[in-house]
C-alpha positions as YAML, in Angstrom:
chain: A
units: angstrom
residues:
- id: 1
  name: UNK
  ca: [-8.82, 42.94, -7.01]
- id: 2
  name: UNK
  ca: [-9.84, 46.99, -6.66]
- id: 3
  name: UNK
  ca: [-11.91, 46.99, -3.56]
- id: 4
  name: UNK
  ca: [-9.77, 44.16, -1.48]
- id: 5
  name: UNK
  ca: [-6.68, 45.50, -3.22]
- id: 6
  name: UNK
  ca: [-5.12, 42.26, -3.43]
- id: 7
  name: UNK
  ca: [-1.80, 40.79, -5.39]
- id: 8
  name: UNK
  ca: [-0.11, 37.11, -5.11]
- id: 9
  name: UNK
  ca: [2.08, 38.62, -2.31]
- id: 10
  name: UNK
  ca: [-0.70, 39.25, -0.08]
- id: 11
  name: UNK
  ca: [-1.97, 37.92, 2.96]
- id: 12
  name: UNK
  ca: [-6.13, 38.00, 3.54]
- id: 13
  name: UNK
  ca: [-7.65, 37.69, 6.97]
- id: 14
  name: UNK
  ca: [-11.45, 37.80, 6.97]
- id: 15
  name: UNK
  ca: [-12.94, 37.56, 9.91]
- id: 16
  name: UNK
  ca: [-16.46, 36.58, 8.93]
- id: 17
  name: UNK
  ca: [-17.60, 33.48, 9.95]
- id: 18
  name: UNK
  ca: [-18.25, 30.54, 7.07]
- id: 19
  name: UNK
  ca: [-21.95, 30.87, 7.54]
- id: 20
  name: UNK
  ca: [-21.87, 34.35, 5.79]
- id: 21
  name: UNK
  ca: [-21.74, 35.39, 2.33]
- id: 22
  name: UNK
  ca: [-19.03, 37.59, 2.85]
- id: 23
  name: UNK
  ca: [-16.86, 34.70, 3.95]
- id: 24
  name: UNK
  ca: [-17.27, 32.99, 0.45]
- id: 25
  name: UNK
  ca: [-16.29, 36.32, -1.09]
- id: 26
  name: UNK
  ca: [-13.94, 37.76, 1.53]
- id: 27
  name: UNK
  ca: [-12.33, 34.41, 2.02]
- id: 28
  name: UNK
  ca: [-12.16, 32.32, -1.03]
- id: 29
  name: UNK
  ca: [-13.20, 33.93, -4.07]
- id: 30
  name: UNK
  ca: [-11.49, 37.34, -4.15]
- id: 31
  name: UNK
  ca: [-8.37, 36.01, -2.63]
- id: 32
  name: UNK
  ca: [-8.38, 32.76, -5.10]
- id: 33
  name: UNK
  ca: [-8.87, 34.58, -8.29]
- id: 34
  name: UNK
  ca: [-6.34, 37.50, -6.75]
- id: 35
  name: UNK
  ca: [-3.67, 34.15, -5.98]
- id: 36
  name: UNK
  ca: [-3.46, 35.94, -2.52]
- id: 37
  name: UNK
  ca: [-2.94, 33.67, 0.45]
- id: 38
  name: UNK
  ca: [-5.74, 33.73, 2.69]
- id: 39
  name: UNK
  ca: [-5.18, 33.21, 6.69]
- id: 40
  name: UNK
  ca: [-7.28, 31.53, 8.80]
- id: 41
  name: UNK
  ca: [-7.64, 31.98, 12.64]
- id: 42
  name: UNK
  ca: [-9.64, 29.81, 15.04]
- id: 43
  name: UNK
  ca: [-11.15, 32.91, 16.91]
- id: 44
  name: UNK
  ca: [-14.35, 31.42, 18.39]
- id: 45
  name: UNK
  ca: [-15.56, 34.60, 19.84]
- id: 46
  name: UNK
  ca: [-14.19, 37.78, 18.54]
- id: 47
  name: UNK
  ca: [-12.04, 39.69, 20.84]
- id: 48
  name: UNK
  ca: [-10.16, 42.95, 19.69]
- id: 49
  name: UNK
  ca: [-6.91, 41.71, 22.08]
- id: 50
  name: UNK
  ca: [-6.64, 38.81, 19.81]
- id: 51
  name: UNK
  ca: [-7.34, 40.85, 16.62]
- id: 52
  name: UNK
  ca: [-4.36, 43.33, 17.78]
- id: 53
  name: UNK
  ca: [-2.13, 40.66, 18.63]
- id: 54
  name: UNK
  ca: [-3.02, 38.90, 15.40]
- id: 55
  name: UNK
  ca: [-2.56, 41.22, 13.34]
- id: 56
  name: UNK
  ca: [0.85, 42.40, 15.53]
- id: 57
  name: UNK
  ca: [2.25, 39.02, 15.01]
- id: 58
  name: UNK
  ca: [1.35, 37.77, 11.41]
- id: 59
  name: UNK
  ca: [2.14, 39.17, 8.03]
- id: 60
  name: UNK
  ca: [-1.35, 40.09, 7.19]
- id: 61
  name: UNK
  ca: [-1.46, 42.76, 4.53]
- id: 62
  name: UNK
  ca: [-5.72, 42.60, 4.16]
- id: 63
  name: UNK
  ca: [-7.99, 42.71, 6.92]
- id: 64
  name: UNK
  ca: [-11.56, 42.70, 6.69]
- id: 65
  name: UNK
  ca: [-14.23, 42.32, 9.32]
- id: 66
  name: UNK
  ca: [-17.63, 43.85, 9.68]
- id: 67
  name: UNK
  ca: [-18.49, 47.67, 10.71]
- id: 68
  name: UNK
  ca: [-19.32, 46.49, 14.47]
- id: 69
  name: UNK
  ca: [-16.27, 44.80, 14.65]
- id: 70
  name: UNK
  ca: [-13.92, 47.83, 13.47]
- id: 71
  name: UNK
  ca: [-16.52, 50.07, 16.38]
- id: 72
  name: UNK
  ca: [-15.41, 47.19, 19.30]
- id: 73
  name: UNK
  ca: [-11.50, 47.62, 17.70]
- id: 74
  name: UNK
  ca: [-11.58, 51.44, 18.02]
- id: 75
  name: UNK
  ca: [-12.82, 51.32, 20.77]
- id: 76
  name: UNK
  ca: [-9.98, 48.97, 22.44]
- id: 77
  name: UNK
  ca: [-7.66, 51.98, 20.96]
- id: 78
  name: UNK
  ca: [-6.17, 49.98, 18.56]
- id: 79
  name: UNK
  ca: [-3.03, 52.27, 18.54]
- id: 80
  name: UNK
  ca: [-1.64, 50.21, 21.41]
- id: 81
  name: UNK
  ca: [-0.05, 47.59, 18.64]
- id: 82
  name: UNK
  ca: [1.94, 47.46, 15.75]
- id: 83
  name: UNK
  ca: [0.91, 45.78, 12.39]
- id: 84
  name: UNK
  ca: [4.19, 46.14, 10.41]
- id: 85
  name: UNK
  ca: [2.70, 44.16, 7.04]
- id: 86
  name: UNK
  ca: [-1.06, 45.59, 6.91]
- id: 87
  name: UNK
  ca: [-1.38, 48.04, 4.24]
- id: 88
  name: UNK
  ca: [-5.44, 47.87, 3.62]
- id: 89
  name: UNK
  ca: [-8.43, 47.37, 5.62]
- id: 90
  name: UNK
  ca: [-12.07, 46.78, 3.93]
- id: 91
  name: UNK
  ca: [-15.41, 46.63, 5.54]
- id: 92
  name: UNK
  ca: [-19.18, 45.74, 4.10]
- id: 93
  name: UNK
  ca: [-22.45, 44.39, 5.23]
- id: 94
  name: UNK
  ca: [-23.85, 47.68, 7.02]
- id: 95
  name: UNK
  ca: [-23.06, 51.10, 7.10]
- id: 96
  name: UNK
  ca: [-19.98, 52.13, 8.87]
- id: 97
  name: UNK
  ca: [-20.12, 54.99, 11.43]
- id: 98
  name: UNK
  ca: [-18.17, 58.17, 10.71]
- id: 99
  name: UNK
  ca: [-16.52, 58.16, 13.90]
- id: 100
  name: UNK
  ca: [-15.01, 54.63, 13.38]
- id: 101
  name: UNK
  ca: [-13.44, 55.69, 10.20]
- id: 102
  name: UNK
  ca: [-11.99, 58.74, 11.47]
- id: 103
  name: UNK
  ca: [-10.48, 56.73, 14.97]
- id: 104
  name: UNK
  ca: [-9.49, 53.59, 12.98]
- id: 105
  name: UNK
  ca: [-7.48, 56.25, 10.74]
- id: 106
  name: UNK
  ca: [-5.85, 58.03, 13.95]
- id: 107
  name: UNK
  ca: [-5.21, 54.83, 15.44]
- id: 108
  name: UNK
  ca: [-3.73, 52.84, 13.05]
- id: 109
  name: UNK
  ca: [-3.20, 55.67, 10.16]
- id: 110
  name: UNK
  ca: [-5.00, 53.35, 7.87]
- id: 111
  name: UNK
  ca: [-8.32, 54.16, 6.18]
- id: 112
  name: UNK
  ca: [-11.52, 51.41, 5.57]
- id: 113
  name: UNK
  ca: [-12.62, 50.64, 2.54]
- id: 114
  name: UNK
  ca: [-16.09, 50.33, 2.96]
- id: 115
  name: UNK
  ca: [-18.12, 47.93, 0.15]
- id: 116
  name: UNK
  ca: [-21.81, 47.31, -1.01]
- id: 117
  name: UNK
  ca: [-22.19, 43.88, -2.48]
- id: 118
  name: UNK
  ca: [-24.54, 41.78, -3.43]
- id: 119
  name: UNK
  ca: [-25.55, 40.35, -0.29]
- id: 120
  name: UNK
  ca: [-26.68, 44.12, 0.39]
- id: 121
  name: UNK
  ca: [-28.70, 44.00, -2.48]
- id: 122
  name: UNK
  ca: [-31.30, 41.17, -2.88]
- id: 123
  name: UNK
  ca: [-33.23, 42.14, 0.17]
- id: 124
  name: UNK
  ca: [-36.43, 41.58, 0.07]
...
Protein backbone atom coordinates (compact mmCIF):
# COMPACT_ATOMS: atom_id res chain seq x y z
CA UNK A 1 0.00 0.00 0.00
CA UNK A 2 2.94 2.87 0.82
CA UNK A 3 5.71 1.79 -1.44
CA UNK A 4 3.39 0.57 -4.61
CA UNK A 5 0.98 3.35 -3.65
CA UNK A 6 -1.94 1.45 -4.60
CA UNK A 7 -6.00 1.98 -4.09
CA UNK A 8 -9.04 -0.22 -5.62
CA UNK A 9 -9.00 2.26 -8.58
CA UNK A 10 -5.68 1.32 -9.68
CA UNK A 11 -4.22 -0.45 -12.40
CA UNK A 12 -0.69 -2.61 -11.65
CA UNK A 13 1.61 -3.66 -14.44
CA UNK A 14 4.65 -5.61 -13.26
CA UNK A 15 6.79 -6.57 -15.59
CA UNK A 16 8.70 -9.31 -13.80
CA UNK A 17 8.44 -12.53 -15.05
CA UNK A 18 6.43 -15.38 -12.77
CA UNK A 19 9.67 -17.08 -12.01
CA UNK A 20 10.70 -14.12 -9.70
CA UNK A 21 9.84 -13.22 -6.31
CA UNK A 22 8.99 -9.89 -7.16
CA UNK A 23 6.26 -11.15 -9.44
CA UNK A 24 4.44 -12.86 -6.41
CA UNK A 25 4.76 -9.54 -4.60
CA UNK A 26 4.59 -7.04 -7.45
CA UNK A 27 1.84 -8.99 -9.08
CA UNK A 28 -0.45 -10.69 -6.73
CA UNK A 29 0.05 -9.92 -3.26
CA UNK A 30 0.37 -6.13 -3.00
CA UNK A 31 -2.19 -5.56 -5.64
CA UNK A 32 -4.70 -8.33 -4.01
CA UNK A 33 -4.58 -7.09 -0.51
CA UNK A 34 -4.56 -3.26 -2.12
CA UNK A 35 -8.04 -4.64 -4.34
CA UNK A 36 -6.04 -2.99 -7.25
CA UNK A 37 -6.49 -4.58 -10.63
CA UNK A 38 -3.43 -6.02 -11.85
CA UNK A 39 -2.66 -6.11 -15.86
CA UNK A 40 -1.07 -8.63 -17.52
CA UNK A 41 0.85 -8.41 -20.89
CA UNK A 42 2.23 -11.29 -22.96
CA UNK A 43 5.64 -9.47 -23.60
CA UNK A 44 7.96 -12.43 -24.30
CA UNK A 45 11.02 -10.37 -24.63
CA UNK A 46 11.05 -6.98 -23.19
CA UNK A 47 11.15 -4.19 -25.59
CA UNK A 48 10.87 -0.44 -24.42
CA UNK A 49 8.58 0.29 -27.90
CA UNK A 50 6.09 -2.04 -26.46
CA UNK A 51 6.48 -0.73 -22.85
CA UNK A 52 5.79 2.98 -24.33
CA UNK A 53 3.03 1.94 -26.35
CA UNK A 54 1.67 -0.07 -23.45
CA UNK A 55 1.70 2.12 -21.19
CA UNK A 56 0.41 4.97 -24.02
CA UNK A 57 -2.56 2.87 -24.66
CA UNK A 58 -3.80 1.29 -21.30
CA UNK A 59 -4.97 2.86 -18.10
CA UNK A 60 -2.07 1.75 -16.07
CA UNK A 61 -1.64 3.92 -13.02
CA UNK A 62 1.50 1.49 -11.40
CA UNK A 63 4.35 0.40 -13.26
CA UNK A 64 7.07 -1.53 -11.95
CA UNK A 65 9.94 -3.26 -13.66
CA UNK A 66 13.51 -3.79 -12.65
CA UNK A 67 16.47 -1.03 -12.56
CA UNK A 68 17.91 -2.43 -16.05
CA UNK A 69 14.74 -2.22 -17.49
CA UNK A 70 13.97 1.59 -16.49
CA UNK A 71 18.19 2.12 -17.95
CA UNK A 72 16.96 0.31 -21.59
CA UNK A 73 13.51 2.76 -21.20
CA UNK A 74 15.59 5.94 -20.69
CA UNK A 75 17.51 5.20 -22.90
CA UNK A 76 14.73 4.76 -25.80
CA UNK A 77 13.85 8.53 -24.52
CA UNK A 78 10.80 7.62 -23.14
CA UNK A 79 9.47 11.24 -23.61
CA UNK A 80 8.40 10.28 -27.13
CA UNK A 81 4.83 8.90 -25.57
CA UNK A 82 2.15 9.83 -23.51
CA UNK A 83 0.88 7.82 -20.43
CA UNK A 84 -2.24 9.86 -19.52
CA UNK A 85 -3.29 7.36 -16.33
CA UNK A 86 0.33 6.54 -14.77
CA UNK A 87 0.81 8.42 -11.69
CA UNK A 88 3.69 6.08 -9.91
CA UNK A 89 6.53 4.07 -10.96
CA UNK A 90 8.48 1.61 -8.40
CA UNK A 91 11.62 -0.30 -8.91
CA UNK A 92 13.62 -3.09 -6.60
CA UNK A 93 15.94 -5.98 -6.93
CA UNK A 94 19.32 -3.93 -7.50
CA UNK A 95 20.43 -0.63 -7.11
CA UNK A 96 19.17 1.92 -9.48
CA UNK A 97 21.65 4.28 -11.23
CA UNK A 98 21.42 8.00 -10.50
CA UNK A 99 21.30 8.92 -13.98
CA UNK A 100 18.17 6.74 -14.68
CA UNK A 101 16.28 8.45 -11.98
CA UNK A 102 17.13 11.80 -12.97
CA UNK A 103 16.23 10.96 -17.10
CA UNK A 104 13.16 8.83 -16.19
CA UNK A 105 12.08 12.12 -14.18
CA UNK A 106 12.86 14.53 -17.30
CA UNK A 107 11.32 12.20 -19.54
CA UNK A 108 8.28 11.29 -18.18
CA UNK A 109 8.21 13.93 -15.07
CA UNK A 110 7.63 10.98 -12.86
CA UNK A 111 10.03 9.86 -10.11
CA UNK A 112 10.96 5.82 -9.14
CA UNK A 113 10.32 4.55 -6.15
CA UNK A 114 13.06 2.43 -5.54
CA UNK A 115 12.42 -0.72 -2.80
CA UNK A 116 14.59 -3.23 -0.73
CA UNK A 117 12.64 -6.34 0.05
CA UNK A 118 13.10 -9.39 1.22
CA UNK A 119 14.34 -11.11 -1.68
CA UNK A 120 17.35 -8.53 -1.20
CA UNK A 121 17.82 -9.75 2.06
CA UNK A 122 18.31 -13.53 2.64
CA UNK A 123 21.43 -13.72 0.60
CA UNK A 124 23.63 -15.91 1.55
Amino acid sequence: RYWMNLTPSDVMWNTSDTGWAKSAYGSVFGPWICGSCVFVHNMPLFKPEVVGETLSRYPITTFCTAPTAFHMLVQHDMSRYNFPSLKHCVTGGEGLNPEVFAKWRTQTGLDIHEGYGQSETVRL
